[in-house]
mmCIF file with all atom_site columns, C-alpha atoms and ligand atoms in Angstrom:
data_model
loop_
_atom_site.group_PDB
_atom_site.id
_atom_site.type_symbol
_atom_site.label_atom_id
_atom_site.label_alt_id
_atom_site.label_comp_id
_atom_site.label_asym_id
_atom_site.label_entity_id
_atom_site.label_seq_id
_atom_site.pdbx_PDB_ins_code
_atom_site.Cartn_x
_atom_site.Cartn_y
_atom_site.Cartn_z
_atom_site.occupancy
_atom_site.B_iso_or_equiv
_atom_site.pdbx_formal_charge
_atom_site.auth_seq_id
_atom_site.auth_comp_id
_atom_site.auth_asym_id
_atom_site.auth_atom_id
_atom_site.pdbx_PDB_model_num
ATOM   1   C  CA  . MET A 1 1   ? 78.006  108.269 126.288 1.00 0.00 ? 11  MET A CA  1
ATOM   2   C  CA  . ASN A 1 2   ? 78.804  105.557 128.832 1.00 0.00 ? 12  ASN A CA  1
ATOM   3   C  CA  . SER A 1 3   ? 82.462  105.042 129.637 1.00 0.00 ? 13  SER A CA  1
ATOM   4   C  CA  . ALA A 1 4   ? 84.772  102.769 131.603 1.00 0.00 ? 14  ALA A CA  1
ATOM   5   C  CA  . LEU A 1 5   ? 88.328  102.892 132.868 1.00 0.00 ? 15  LEU A CA  1
ATOM   6   C  CA  . LEU A 1 6   ? 90.070  99.540  132.274 1.00 0.00 ? 16  LEU A CA  1
ATOM   7   C  CA  . LEU A 1 7   ? 93.058  98.792  134.534 1.00 0.00 ? 17  LEU A CA  1
ATOM   8   C  CA  . ILE A 1 8   ? 95.269  96.001  133.216 1.00 0.00 ? 18  ILE A CA  1
ATOM   9   C  CA  . ASP A 1 9   ? 97.035  93.558  135.556 1.00 0.00 ? 19  ASP A CA  1
ATOM   10  C  CA  . LEU A 1 10  ? 98.146  95.917  138.350 1.00 0.00 ? 20  LEU A CA  1
ATOM   11  C  CA  . GLN A 1 11  ? 99.517  92.938  140.255 1.00 0.00 ? 21  GLN A CA  1
ATOM   12  C  CA  . LYS A 1 12  ? 102.472 92.406  142.548 1.00 0.00 ? 22  LYS A CA  1
ATOM   13  C  CA  . ASP A 1 13  ? 104.245 90.032  140.171 1.00 0.00 ? 23  ASP A CA  1
ATOM   14  C  CA  . PHE A 1 14  ? 104.525 92.768  137.515 1.00 0.00 ? 24  PHE A CA  1
ATOM   15  C  CA  . CYS A 1 15  ? 106.027 95.240  139.988 1.00 0.00 ? 25  CYS A CA  1
ATOM   16  C  CA  . PRO A 1 16  ? 109.611 95.447  141.298 1.00 0.00 ? 26  PRO A CA  1
ATOM   17  C  CA  . GLY A 1 17  ? 110.300 92.437  143.512 1.00 0.00 ? 27  GLY A CA  1
ATOM   18  C  CA  . GLY A 1 18  ? 107.720 90.352  141.633 1.00 0.00 ? 28  GLY A CA  1
ATOM   19  C  CA  . ALA A 1 19  ? 108.229 87.275  139.478 1.00 0.00 ? 29  ALA A CA  1
ATOM   20  C  CA  . LEU A 1 20  ? 107.781 89.103  136.159 1.00 0.00 ? 30  LEU A CA  1
ATOM   21  C  CA  . ALA A 1 21  ? 108.735 92.575  137.272 1.00 0.00 ? 31  ALA A CA  1
ATOM   22  C  CA  . VAL A 1 22  ? 108.321 95.429  134.822 1.00 0.00 ? 32  VAL A CA  1
ATOM   23  C  CA  . GLU A 1 23  ? 110.784 98.294  135.276 1.00 0.00 ? 33  GLU A CA  1
ATOM   24  C  CA  . ASN A 1 24  ? 109.061 100.967 137.393 1.00 0.00 ? 34  ASN A CA  1
ATOM   25  C  CA  . GLY A 1 25  ? 105.841 98.993  137.194 1.00 0.00 ? 35  GLY A CA  1
ATOM   26  C  CA  . ASP A 1 26  ? 104.825 100.266 140.619 1.00 0.00 ? 36  ASP A CA  1
ATOM   27  C  CA  . ALA A 1 27  ? 104.984 103.866 139.371 1.00 0.00 ? 37  ALA A CA  1
ATOM   28  C  CA  . VAL A 1 28  ? 101.632 103.393 137.644 1.00 0.00 ? 38  VAL A CA  1
ATOM   29  C  CA  . ILE A 1 29  ? 99.769  102.522 140.860 1.00 0.00 ? 39  ILE A CA  1
ATOM   30  C  CA  . GLU A 1 30  ? 99.384  106.139 141.922 1.00 0.00 ? 40  GLU A CA  1
ATOM   31  C  CA  . ILE A 1 31  ? 98.327  107.040 138.367 1.00 0.00 ? 41  ILE A CA  1
ATOM   32  C  CA  . ALA A 1 32  ? 95.681  104.316 138.599 1.00 0.00 ? 42  ALA A CA  1
ATOM   33  C  CA  . ASN A 1 33  ? 94.461  105.650 141.954 1.00 0.00 ? 43  ASN A CA  1
ATOM   34  C  CA  . GLU A 1 34  ? 94.154  109.164 140.502 1.00 0.00 ? 44  GLU A CA  1
ATOM   35  C  CA  . ALA A 1 35  ? 92.446  107.877 137.362 1.00 0.00 ? 45  ALA A CA  1
ATOM   36  C  CA  . MET A 1 36  ? 89.949  105.881 139.467 1.00 0.00 ? 46  MET A CA  1
ATOM   37  C  CA  . ALA A 1 37  ? 89.149  108.963 141.571 1.00 0.00 ? 47  ALA A CA  1
ATOM   38  C  CA  . ILE A 1 38  ? 88.562  110.965 138.395 1.00 0.00 ? 48  ILE A CA  1
ATOM   39  C  CA  . ALA A 1 39  ? 86.419  108.169 136.985 1.00 0.00 ? 49  ALA A CA  1
ATOM   40  C  CA  . HIS A 1 40  ? 84.258  108.079 140.097 1.00 0.00 ? 50  HIS A CA  1
ATOM   41  C  CA  . ARG A 1 41  ? 83.742  111.842 140.021 1.00 0.00 ? 51  ARG A CA  1
ATOM   42  C  CA  . ASN A 1 42  ? 82.658  111.603 136.390 1.00 0.00 ? 52  ASN A CA  1
ATOM   43  C  CA  . GLY A 1 43  ? 80.384  108.559 136.592 1.00 0.00 ? 53  GLY A CA  1
ATOM   44  C  CA  . VAL A 1 44  ? 82.862  106.405 134.684 1.00 0.00 ? 54  VAL A CA  1
ATOM   45  C  CA  . ALA A 1 45  ? 82.845  102.687 135.602 1.00 0.00 ? 55  ALA A CA  1
ATOM   46  C  CA  . VAL A 1 46  ? 86.125  101.130 136.791 1.00 0.00 ? 56  VAL A CA  1
ATOM   47  C  CA  . VAL A 1 47  ? 87.034  97.598  135.756 1.00 0.00 ? 57  VAL A CA  1
ATOM   48  C  CA  . ALA A 1 48  ? 90.271  95.699  136.282 1.00 0.00 ? 58  ALA A CA  1
ATOM   49  C  CA  . SER A 1 49  ? 91.820  92.598  134.762 1.00 0.00 ? 59  SER A CA  1
ATOM   50  C  CA  . GLN A 1 50  ? 93.829  90.103  136.794 1.00 0.00 ? 60  GLN A CA  1
ATOM   51  C  CA  . ASP A 1 51  ? 96.265  87.593  135.306 1.00 0.00 ? 61  ASP A CA  1
ATOM   52  C  CA  . TRP A 1 52  ? 95.258  84.363  137.063 1.00 0.00 ? 62  TRP A CA  1
ATOM   53  C  CA  . HIS A 1 53  ? 97.185  81.259  136.072 1.00 0.00 ? 63  HIS A CA  1
ATOM   54  C  CA  . PRO A 1 54  ? 97.069  77.684  137.358 1.00 0.00 ? 64  PRO A CA  1
ATOM   55  C  CA  . LEU A 1 55  ? 100.482 76.424  138.508 1.00 0.00 ? 65  LEU A CA  1
ATOM   56  C  CA  . ASN A 1 56  ? 100.637 74.084  135.493 1.00 0.00 ? 66  ASN A CA  1
ATOM   57  C  CA  . HIS A 1 57  ? 100.207 76.867  132.931 1.00 0.00 ? 67  HIS A CA  1
ATOM   58  C  CA  . ARG A 1 58  ? 102.137 75.999  129.790 1.00 0.00 ? 68  ARG A CA  1
ATOM   59  C  CA  . SER A 1 59  ? 103.290 79.583  129.206 1.00 0.00 ? 69  SER A CA  1
ATOM   60  C  CA  . PHE A 1 60  ? 105.610 79.053  132.183 1.00 0.00 ? 70  PHE A CA  1
ATOM   61  C  CA  . ALA A 1 61  ? 109.054 78.139  130.839 1.00 0.00 ? 71  ALA A CA  1
ATOM   62  C  CA  . VAL A 1 62  ? 109.538 75.524  133.551 1.00 0.00 ? 72  VAL A CA  1
ATOM   63  C  CA  . ASN A 1 63  ? 106.409 73.675  132.383 1.00 0.00 ? 73  ASN A CA  1
ATOM   64  C  CA  . SER A 1 64  ? 107.543 73.636  128.764 1.00 0.00 ? 74  SER A CA  1
ATOM   65  C  CA  . GLY A 1 65  ? 111.220 72.791  129.258 1.00 0.00 ? 75  GLY A CA  1
ATOM   66  C  CA  . THR A 1 66  ? 112.350 76.175  127.973 1.00 0.00 ? 76  THR A CA  1
ATOM   67  C  CA  . GLN A 1 67  ? 114.120 79.332  129.175 1.00 0.00 ? 77  GLN A CA  1
ATOM   68  C  CA  . PRO A 1 68  ? 112.184 82.424  130.318 1.00 0.00 ? 78  PRO A CA  1
ATOM   69  C  CA  . GLY A 1 69  ? 112.254 85.246  127.806 1.00 0.00 ? 79  GLY A CA  1
ATOM   70  C  CA  . THR A 1 70  ? 112.747 82.990  124.779 1.00 0.00 ? 80  THR A CA  1
ATOM   71  C  CA  . LEU A 1 71  ? 110.221 82.426  122.017 1.00 0.00 ? 81  LEU A CA  1
ATOM   72  C  CA  . GLY A 1 72  ? 108.456 79.206  121.068 1.00 0.00 ? 82  GLY A CA  1
ATOM   73  C  CA  . GLU A 1 73  ? 105.047 77.945  120.054 1.00 0.00 ? 83  GLU A CA  1
ATOM   74  C  CA  . LEU A 1 74  ? 102.039 76.919  122.118 1.00 0.00 ? 84  LEU A CA  1
ATOM   75  C  CA  . GLU A 1 75  ? 98.849  75.507  120.580 1.00 0.00 ? 85  GLU A CA  1
ATOM   76  C  CA  . GLY A 1 76  ? 100.021 76.719  117.169 1.00 0.00 ? 86  GLY A CA  1
ATOM   77  C  CA  . LEU A 1 77  ? 100.525 80.284  118.431 1.00 0.00 ? 87  LEU A CA  1
ATOM   78  C  CA  . PRO A 1 78  ? 103.807 82.144  118.957 1.00 0.00 ? 88  PRO A CA  1
ATOM   79  C  CA  . GLN A 1 79  ? 104.589 82.086  122.674 1.00 0.00 ? 89  GLN A CA  1
ATOM   80  C  CA  . VAL A 1 80  ? 107.072 83.928  124.844 1.00 0.00 ? 90  VAL A CA  1
ATOM   81  C  CA  . TRP A 1 81  ? 108.054 81.618  127.716 1.00 0.00 ? 91  TRP A CA  1
ATOM   82  C  CA  . TRP A 1 82  ? 107.549 83.330  131.048 1.00 0.00 ? 92  TRP A CA  1
ATOM   83  C  CA  . PRO A 1 83  ? 108.767 82.823  134.580 1.00 0.00 ? 93  PRO A CA  1
ATOM   84  C  CA  . VAL A 1 84  ? 106.089 81.403  136.872 1.00 0.00 ? 94  VAL A CA  1
ATOM   85  C  CA  . HIS A 1 85  ? 103.888 84.420  137.663 1.00 0.00 ? 95  HIS A CA  1
ATOM   86  C  CA  . CYS A 1 86  ? 100.415 85.392  138.868 1.00 0.00 ? 96  CYS A CA  1
ATOM   87  C  CA  . VAL A 1 87  ? 99.571  81.944  140.181 1.00 0.00 ? 97  VAL A CA  1
ATOM   88  C  CA  . GLN A 1 88  ? 96.001  81.654  141.474 1.00 0.00 ? 98  GLN A CA  1
ATOM   89  C  CA  . GLN A 1 89  ? 95.722  82.176  145.255 1.00 0.00 ? 99  GLN A CA  1
ATOM   90  C  CA  . GLN A 1 90  ? 99.398  83.164  145.588 1.00 0.00 ? 100 GLN A CA  1
ATOM   91  C  CA  . SER A 1 91  ? 100.427 86.610  146.797 1.00 0.00 ? 101 SER A CA  1
ATOM   92  C  CA  . GLY A 1 92  ? 102.153 87.509  143.499 1.00 0.00 ? 102 GLY A CA  1
ATOM   93  C  CA  . ALA A 1 93  ? 98.749  87.453  141.827 1.00 0.00 ? 103 ALA A CA  1
ATOM   94  C  CA  . ASP A 1 94  ? 97.345  90.006  144.294 1.00 0.00 ? 104 ASP A CA  1
ATOM   95  C  CA  . PHE A 1 95  ? 96.777  93.560  143.194 1.00 0.00 ? 105 PHE A CA  1
ATOM   96  C  CA  . HIS A 1 96  ? 99.544  95.917  144.335 1.00 0.00 ? 106 HIS A CA  1
ATOM   97  C  CA  . SER A 1 97  ? 98.977  96.746  147.992 1.00 0.00 ? 107 SER A CA  1
ATOM   98  C  CA  . ALA A 1 98  ? 98.848  100.509 147.290 1.00 0.00 ? 108 ALA A CA  1
ATOM   99  C  CA  . LEU A 1 99  ? 96.085  100.148 144.715 1.00 0.00 ? 109 LEU A CA  1
ATOM   100 C  CA  . ASN A 1 100 ? 92.803  101.595 145.939 1.00 0.00 ? 110 ASN A CA  1
ATOM   101 C  CA  . LYS A 1 101 ? 90.819  98.435  145.276 1.00 0.00 ? 111 LYS A CA  1
ATOM   102 C  CA  . GLN A 1 102 ? 87.566  99.795  146.727 1.00 0.00 ? 112 GLN A CA  1
ATOM   103 C  CA  . LEU A 1 103 ? 87.153  101.932 143.627 1.00 0.00 ? 113 LEU A CA  1
ATOM   104 C  CA  . ILE A 1 104 ? 87.089  98.897  141.300 1.00 0.00 ? 114 ILE A CA  1
ATOM   105 C  CA  . ASP A 1 105 ? 83.533  98.018  140.241 1.00 0.00 ? 115 ASP A CA  1
ATOM   106 C  CA  . GLN A 1 106 ? 84.319  94.634  138.688 1.00 0.00 ? 116 GLN A CA  1
ATOM   107 C  CA  . ILE A 1 107 ? 87.354  92.359  138.291 1.00 0.00 ? 117 ILE A CA  1
ATOM   108 C  CA  . PHE A 1 108 ? 87.864  90.077  135.274 1.00 0.00 ? 118 PHE A CA  1
ATOM   109 C  CA  . ARG A 1 109 ? 90.317  87.212  135.583 1.00 0.00 ? 119 ARG A CA  1
ATOM   110 C  CA  . LYS A 1 110 ? 92.107  85.672  132.613 1.00 0.00 ? 120 LYS A CA  1
ATOM   111 C  CA  . GLY A 1 111 ? 94.720  83.029  131.849 1.00 0.00 ? 121 GLY A CA  1
ATOM   112 C  CA  . GLN A 1 112 ? 93.058  80.160  133.720 1.00 0.00 ? 122 GLN A CA  1
ATOM   113 C  CA  . ASN A 1 113 ? 93.271  77.706  130.810 1.00 0.00 ? 123 ASN A CA  1
ATOM   114 C  CA  . PRO A 1 114 ? 96.703  76.040  131.195 1.00 0.00 ? 124 PRO A CA  1
ATOM   115 C  CA  . ASP A 1 115 ? 97.010  75.363  127.457 1.00 0.00 ? 125 ASP A CA  1
ATOM   116 C  CA  . ILE A 1 116 ? 96.773  78.887  126.058 1.00 0.00 ? 126 ILE A CA  1
ATOM   117 C  CA  . ASP A 1 117 ? 98.033  82.300  127.100 1.00 0.00 ? 127 ASP A CA  1
ATOM   118 C  CA  . SER A 1 118 ? 95.649  85.217  127.515 1.00 0.00 ? 128 SER A CA  1
ATOM   119 C  CA  . TYR A 1 119 ? 97.172  88.642  127.248 1.00 0.00 ? 129 TYR A CA  1
ATOM   120 C  CA  . SER A 1 120 ? 93.977  90.492  126.420 1.00 0.00 ? 130 SER A CA  1
ATOM   121 C  CA  . ALA A 1 121 ? 91.342  91.221  129.047 1.00 0.00 ? 131 ALA A CA  1
ATOM   122 C  CA  . PHE A 1 122 ? 88.760  90.187  126.407 1.00 0.00 ? 132 PHE A CA  1
ATOM   123 C  CA  . PHE A 1 123 ? 90.031  87.021  124.666 1.00 0.00 ? 133 PHE A CA  1
ATOM   124 C  CA  . ASP A 1 124 ? 92.716  84.361  124.931 1.00 0.00 ? 134 ASP A CA  1
ATOM   125 C  CA  . ASN A 1 125 ? 95.594  84.675  122.454 1.00 0.00 ? 135 ASN A CA  1
ATOM   126 C  CA  . GLY A 1 126 ? 93.831  82.448  119.931 1.00 0.00 ? 136 GLY A CA  1
ATOM   127 C  CA  . HIS A 1 127 ? 90.490  84.293  120.284 1.00 0.00 ? 137 HIS A CA  1
ATOM   128 C  CA  . ARG A 1 128 ? 89.008  80.903  121.185 1.00 0.00 ? 138 ARG A CA  1
ATOM   129 C  CA  . SER A 1 129 ? 87.222  81.946  124.337 1.00 0.00 ? 139 SER A CA  1
ATOM   130 C  CA  . GLN A 1 130 ? 86.402  85.212  126.005 1.00 0.00 ? 140 GLN A CA  1
ATOM   131 C  CA  . THR A 1 131 ? 86.092  86.668  129.477 1.00 0.00 ? 141 THR A CA  1
ATOM   132 C  CA  . GLU A 1 132 ? 82.891  88.280  130.753 1.00 0.00 ? 142 GLU A CA  1
ATOM   133 C  CA  . LEU A 1 133 ? 84.303  91.760  130.141 1.00 0.00 ? 143 LEU A CA  1
ATOM   134 C  CA  . HIS A 1 134 ? 82.674  92.486  126.775 1.00 0.00 ? 144 HIS A CA  1
ATOM   135 C  CA  . ALA A 1 135 ? 79.261  91.248  127.945 1.00 0.00 ? 145 ALA A CA  1
ATOM   136 C  CA  . TRP A 1 136 ? 79.552  93.309  131.156 1.00 0.00 ? 146 TRP A CA  1
ATOM   137 C  CA  . LEU A 1 137 ? 80.390  96.470  129.219 1.00 0.00 ? 147 LEU A CA  1
ATOM   138 C  CA  . GLN A 1 138 ? 77.636  95.834  126.688 1.00 0.00 ? 148 GLN A CA  1
ATOM   139 C  CA  . ALA A 1 139 ? 75.081  95.315  129.467 1.00 0.00 ? 149 ALA A CA  1
ATOM   140 C  CA  . LYS A 1 140 ? 75.948  98.827  130.654 1.00 0.00 ? 150 LYS A CA  1
ATOM   141 C  CA  . SER A 1 141 ? 75.963  100.256 127.111 1.00 0.00 ? 151 SER A CA  1
ATOM   142 C  CA  . ILE A 1 142 ? 79.584  101.295 127.560 1.00 0.00 ? 152 ILE A CA  1
ATOM   143 C  CA  . GLN A 1 143 ? 81.218  102.294 124.296 1.00 0.00 ? 153 GLN A CA  1
ATOM   144 C  CA  . ASN A 1 144 ? 84.186  104.363 125.496 1.00 0.00 ? 154 ASN A CA  1
ATOM   145 C  CA  . LEU A 1 145 ? 87.194  102.746 127.150 1.00 0.00 ? 155 LEU A CA  1
ATOM   146 C  CA  . THR A 1 146 ? 90.248  104.307 128.706 1.00 0.00 ? 156 THR A CA  1
ATOM   147 C  CA  . VAL A 1 147 ? 92.995  101.759 129.303 1.00 0.00 ? 157 VAL A CA  1
ATOM   148 C  CA  . MET A 1 148 ? 96.200  101.767 131.349 1.00 0.00 ? 158 MET A CA  1
ATOM   149 C  CA  . GLY A 1 149 ? 98.357  99.269  133.219 1.00 0.00 ? 159 GLY A CA  1
ATOM   150 C  CA  . LEU A 1 150 ? 100.892 96.489  132.833 1.00 0.00 ? 160 LEU A CA  1
ATOM   151 C  CA  . ALA A 1 151 ? 102.435 95.501  130.595 1.00 0.00 ? 161 ALA A CA  1
ATOM   152 C  CA  . THR A 1 152 ? 102.396 97.936  127.665 1.00 0.00 ? 162 THR A CA  1
ATOM   153 C  CA  . ASP A 1 153 ? 103.846 95.445  125.176 1.00 0.00 ? 163 ASP A CA  1
ATOM   154 C  CA  . TYR A 1 154 ? 101.651 92.471  126.129 1.00 0.00 ? 164 TYR A CA  1
ATOM   155 C  CA  . CYS A 1 155 ? 98.432  92.741  128.074 1.00 0.00 ? 165 CYS A CA  1
ATOM   156 C  CA  . VAL A 1 156 ? 97.784  96.442  127.501 1.00 0.00 ? 166 VAL A CA  1
ATOM   157 C  CA  . LYS A 1 157 ? 98.508  96.137  123.777 1.00 0.00 ? 167 LYS A CA  1
ATOM   158 C  CA  . PHE A 1 158 ? 96.356  93.075  123.176 1.00 0.00 ? 168 PHE A CA  1
ATOM   159 C  CA  . SER A 1 159 ? 93.503  94.425  125.297 1.00 0.00 ? 169 SER A CA  1
ATOM   160 C  CA  . VAL A 1 160 ? 93.512  97.689  123.351 1.00 0.00 ? 170 VAL A CA  1
ATOM   161 C  CA  . LEU A 1 161 ? 93.684  95.974  119.949 1.00 0.00 ? 171 LEU A CA  1
ATOM   162 C  CA  . ASP A 1 162 ? 90.760  93.704  120.913 1.00 0.00 ? 172 ASP A CA  1
ATOM   163 C  CA  . ALA A 1 163 ? 88.788  96.659  122.285 1.00 0.00 ? 173 ALA A CA  1
ATOM   164 C  CA  . LEU A 1 164 ? 89.206  98.491  118.981 1.00 0.00 ? 174 LEU A CA  1
ATOM   165 C  CA  . GLU A 1 165 ? 88.207  95.388  117.025 1.00 0.00 ? 175 GLU A CA  1
ATOM   166 C  CA  . LEU A 1 166 ? 85.104  95.061  119.211 1.00 0.00 ? 176 LEU A CA  1
ATOM   167 C  CA  . GLY A 1 167 ? 84.213  98.639  118.283 1.00 0.00 ? 177 GLY A CA  1
ATOM   168 C  CA  . TYR A 1 168 ? 85.060  100.504 121.478 1.00 0.00 ? 178 TYR A CA  1
ATOM   169 C  CA  . ASN A 1 169 ? 86.237  104.072 121.234 1.00 0.00 ? 179 ASN A CA  1
ATOM   170 C  CA  . THR A 1 170 ? 89.560  103.494 123.014 1.00 0.00 ? 180 THR A CA  1
ATOM   171 C  CA  . CYS A 1 171 ? 92.046  105.797 124.740 1.00 0.00 ? 181 CYS A CA  1
ATOM   172 C  CA  . VAL A 1 172 ? 95.335  104.819 126.407 1.00 0.00 ? 182 VAL A CA  1
ATOM   173 C  CA  . ILE A 1 173 ? 96.803  106.777 129.332 1.00 0.00 ? 183 ILE A CA  1
ATOM   174 C  CA  . VAL A 1 174 ? 100.448 106.529 128.276 1.00 0.00 ? 184 VAL A CA  1
ATOM   175 C  CA  . GLU A 1 175 ? 102.035 107.496 131.608 1.00 0.00 ? 185 GLU A CA  1
ATOM   176 C  CA  . GLY A 1 176 ? 99.902  104.787 133.242 1.00 0.00 ? 186 GLY A CA  1
ATOM   177 C  CA  . CYS A 1 177 ? 101.646 102.026 131.294 1.00 0.00 ? 187 CYS A CA  1
ATOM   178 C  CA  . ARG A 1 178 ? 105.025 100.280 131.624 1.00 0.00 ? 188 ARG A CA  1
ATOM   179 C  CA  . GLY A 1 179 ? 106.382 97.455  129.480 1.00 0.00 ? 189 GLY A CA  1
ATOM   180 C  CA  . VAL A 1 180 ? 108.425 94.283  129.737 1.00 0.00 ? 190 VAL A CA  1
ATOM   181 C  CA  . ASN A 1 181 ? 110.707 95.360  126.865 1.00 0.00 ? 191 ASN A CA  1
ATOM   182 C  CA  . LEU A 1 182 ? 112.388 92.079  126.011 1.00 0.00 ? 192 LEU A CA  1
ATOM   183 C  CA  . HIS A 1 183 ? 113.645 94.326  123.219 1.00 0.00 ? 193 HIS A CA  1
ATOM   184 C  CA  . ALA A 1 184 ? 114.293 97.937  124.208 1.00 0.00 ? 194 ALA A CA  1
ATOM   185 C  CA  . GLU A 1 185 ? 111.800 99.438  121.746 1.00 0.00 ? 195 GLU A CA  1
ATOM   186 C  CA  . ASP A 1 186 ? 108.904 97.046  122.414 1.00 0.00 ? 196 ASP A CA  1
ATOM   187 C  CA  . SER A 1 187 ? 106.758 99.409  124.481 1.00 0.00 ? 197 SER A CA  1
ATOM   188 C  CA  . GLN A 1 188 ? 107.256 102.311 122.092 1.00 0.00 ? 198 GLN A CA  1
ATOM   189 C  CA  . GLN A 1 189 ? 106.343 100.082 119.158 1.00 0.00 ? 199 GLN A CA  1
ATOM   190 C  CA  . ALA A 1 190 ? 103.326 98.730  121.021 1.00 0.00 ? 200 ALA A CA  1
ATOM   191 C  CA  . LEU A 1 191 ? 102.027 102.262 121.607 1.00 0.00 ? 201 LEU A CA  1
ATOM   192 C  CA  . MET A 1 192 ? 102.499 103.086 117.917 1.00 0.00 ? 202 MET A CA  1
ATOM   193 C  CA  . GLN A 1 193 ? 100.681 99.902  116.946 1.00 0.00 ? 203 GLN A CA  1
ATOM   194 C  CA  . MET A 1 194 ? 97.766  100.792 119.228 1.00 0.00 ? 204 MET A CA  1
ATOM   195 C  CA  . GLN A 1 195 ? 97.641  104.300 117.780 1.00 0.00 ? 205 GLN A CA  1
ATOM   196 C  CA  . GLU A 1 196 ? 97.752  103.021 114.192 1.00 0.00 ? 206 GLU A CA  1
ATOM   197 C  CA  . ALA A 1 197 ? 94.876  100.660 115.002 1.00 0.00 ? 207 ALA A CA  1
ATOM   198 C  CA  . GLY A 1 198 ? 92.821  103.663 116.145 1.00 0.00 ? 208 GLY A CA  1
ATOM   199 C  CA  . ALA A 1 199 ? 93.564  104.180 119.826 1.00 0.00 ? 209 ALA A CA  1
ATOM   200 C  CA  . GLN A 1 200 ? 93.968  107.708 121.110 1.00 0.00 ? 210 GLN A CA  1
ATOM   201 C  CA  . LEU A 1 201 ? 97.108  108.148 123.242 1.00 0.00 ? 211 LEU A CA  1
ATOM   202 C  CA  . ILE A 1 202 ? 96.363  110.568 126.087 1.00 0.00 ? 212 ILE A CA  1
ATOM   203 C  CA  . THR A 1 203 ? 97.827  111.906 129.340 1.00 0.00 ? 213 THR A CA  1
ATOM   204 C  CA  . LEU A 1 204 ? 96.216  111.571 132.769 1.00 0.00 ? 214 LEU A CA  1
ATOM   205 C  CA  . GLU A 1 205 ? 95.571  115.324 132.570 1.00 0.00 ? 215 GLU A CA  1
ATOM   206 C  CA  . GLU A 1 206 ? 93.512  114.756 129.416 1.00 0.00 ? 216 GLU A CA  1
ATOM   207 C  CA  . PHE A 1 207 ? 91.469  112.073 131.186 1.00 0.00 ? 217 PHE A CA  1
ATOM   208 C  CA  . LYS A 1 208 ? 90.186  114.703 133.652 1.00 0.00 ? 218 LYS A CA  1
HETATM 209 C  C1  . VGL B 2 .   ? 101.484 89.730  131.011 1.00 0.00 ? 22  VGL B C1  1
HETATM 210 C  C2  . VGL B 2 .   ? 103.147 88.360  130.231 1.00 0.00 ? 22  VGL B C2  1
HETATM 211 C  C3  . VGL B 2 .   ? 102.522 87.262  130.750 1.00 0.00 ? 22  VGL B C3  1
HETATM 212 C  C4  . VGL B 2 .   ? 100.943 91.113  131.145 1.00 0.00 ? 22  VGL B C4  1
HETATM 213 C  C5  . VGL B 2 .   ? 100.834 88.636  131.541 1.00 0.00 ? 22  VGL B C5  1
HETATM 214 O  O1  . VGL B 2 .   ? 100.147 91.377  132.071 1.00 0.00 ? 22  VGL B O1  1
HETATM 215 O  O2  . VGL B 2 .   ? 101.316 91.965  130.303 1.00 0.00 ? 22  VGL B O2  1
HETATM 216 N  N1  . VGL B 2 .   ? 102.637 89.575  130.341 1.00 0.00 ? 22  VGL B N1  1
HETATM 217 N  N2  . VGL B 2 .   ? 101.373 87.413  131.406 1.00 0.00 ? 22  VGL B N2  1
HETATM 218 ZN ZN1 . ZN  B 3 .   ? 100.538 85.784  132.442 1.00 0.00 ? 23  ZN  B ZN1 1
#
C-alpha cells in the first residue's frame, strides 16, 4: 500500500536560536535525515510542511496587543499568542540547514492567512480551508502516513488528528518529535491524545 513520510515544520525558528525555539528541536533533524533515507530505499514518498506566515499574522502577540505564551481568542477559536516566527521570505522560516532537503518530494506551506492560525499540515485551525496535501496524497493513492517533526503539542498533534480523521493509517515517530511545552506535560499528553485517536506511536527503528 502506498505510503508517505510527513515532516512537520523542521524550520530554523523552531530550533535553538530561533524565534519560537523548541527545546532540543534540532535533535530531530538527523532523525528526519535517516527517516528520509529509509523512505527513499522503500519507495515511500517524502513530504514536508512549512509554517509560512505574513508579517501581519494575528497569531503574533505583537499584532494582537498581547503577551507571547498567553491564551486568547482569534476568529472565535482559542489562540495561543506566539512570538513573531516563520515569516515568509525570512531566514527563520527556512528549513534547518542540516536537513537533507533534496530528499523532499513536495513542500506544503500553511499559515498564510493572517486571520487564522494553521497548526495542521492539512487544514487551518477552523477547518475552513485546506492545503494541497490531502489532494496530493490522494492523487498518489497514499493511505499510510508516518509523521514526525515540530512541535509535538501543536503542529504534529493537529496534523496527526486531521490525518486520522481523513482516514489515513497514521504512525508517529516519537523520537522525531519535540514540543513547545508551555505546560511541562503538554507533549506527553499530545502523544497520548494522538494514540487514543488511533495513531500508532513507533520508533525510528520500527520505521525501517
Ligand atoms: C507551530 C506554533 C505556532 C508548530 C507553528 O509548528 O508547532 N507552533 N506555529
Ligand atoms: Zn506558526
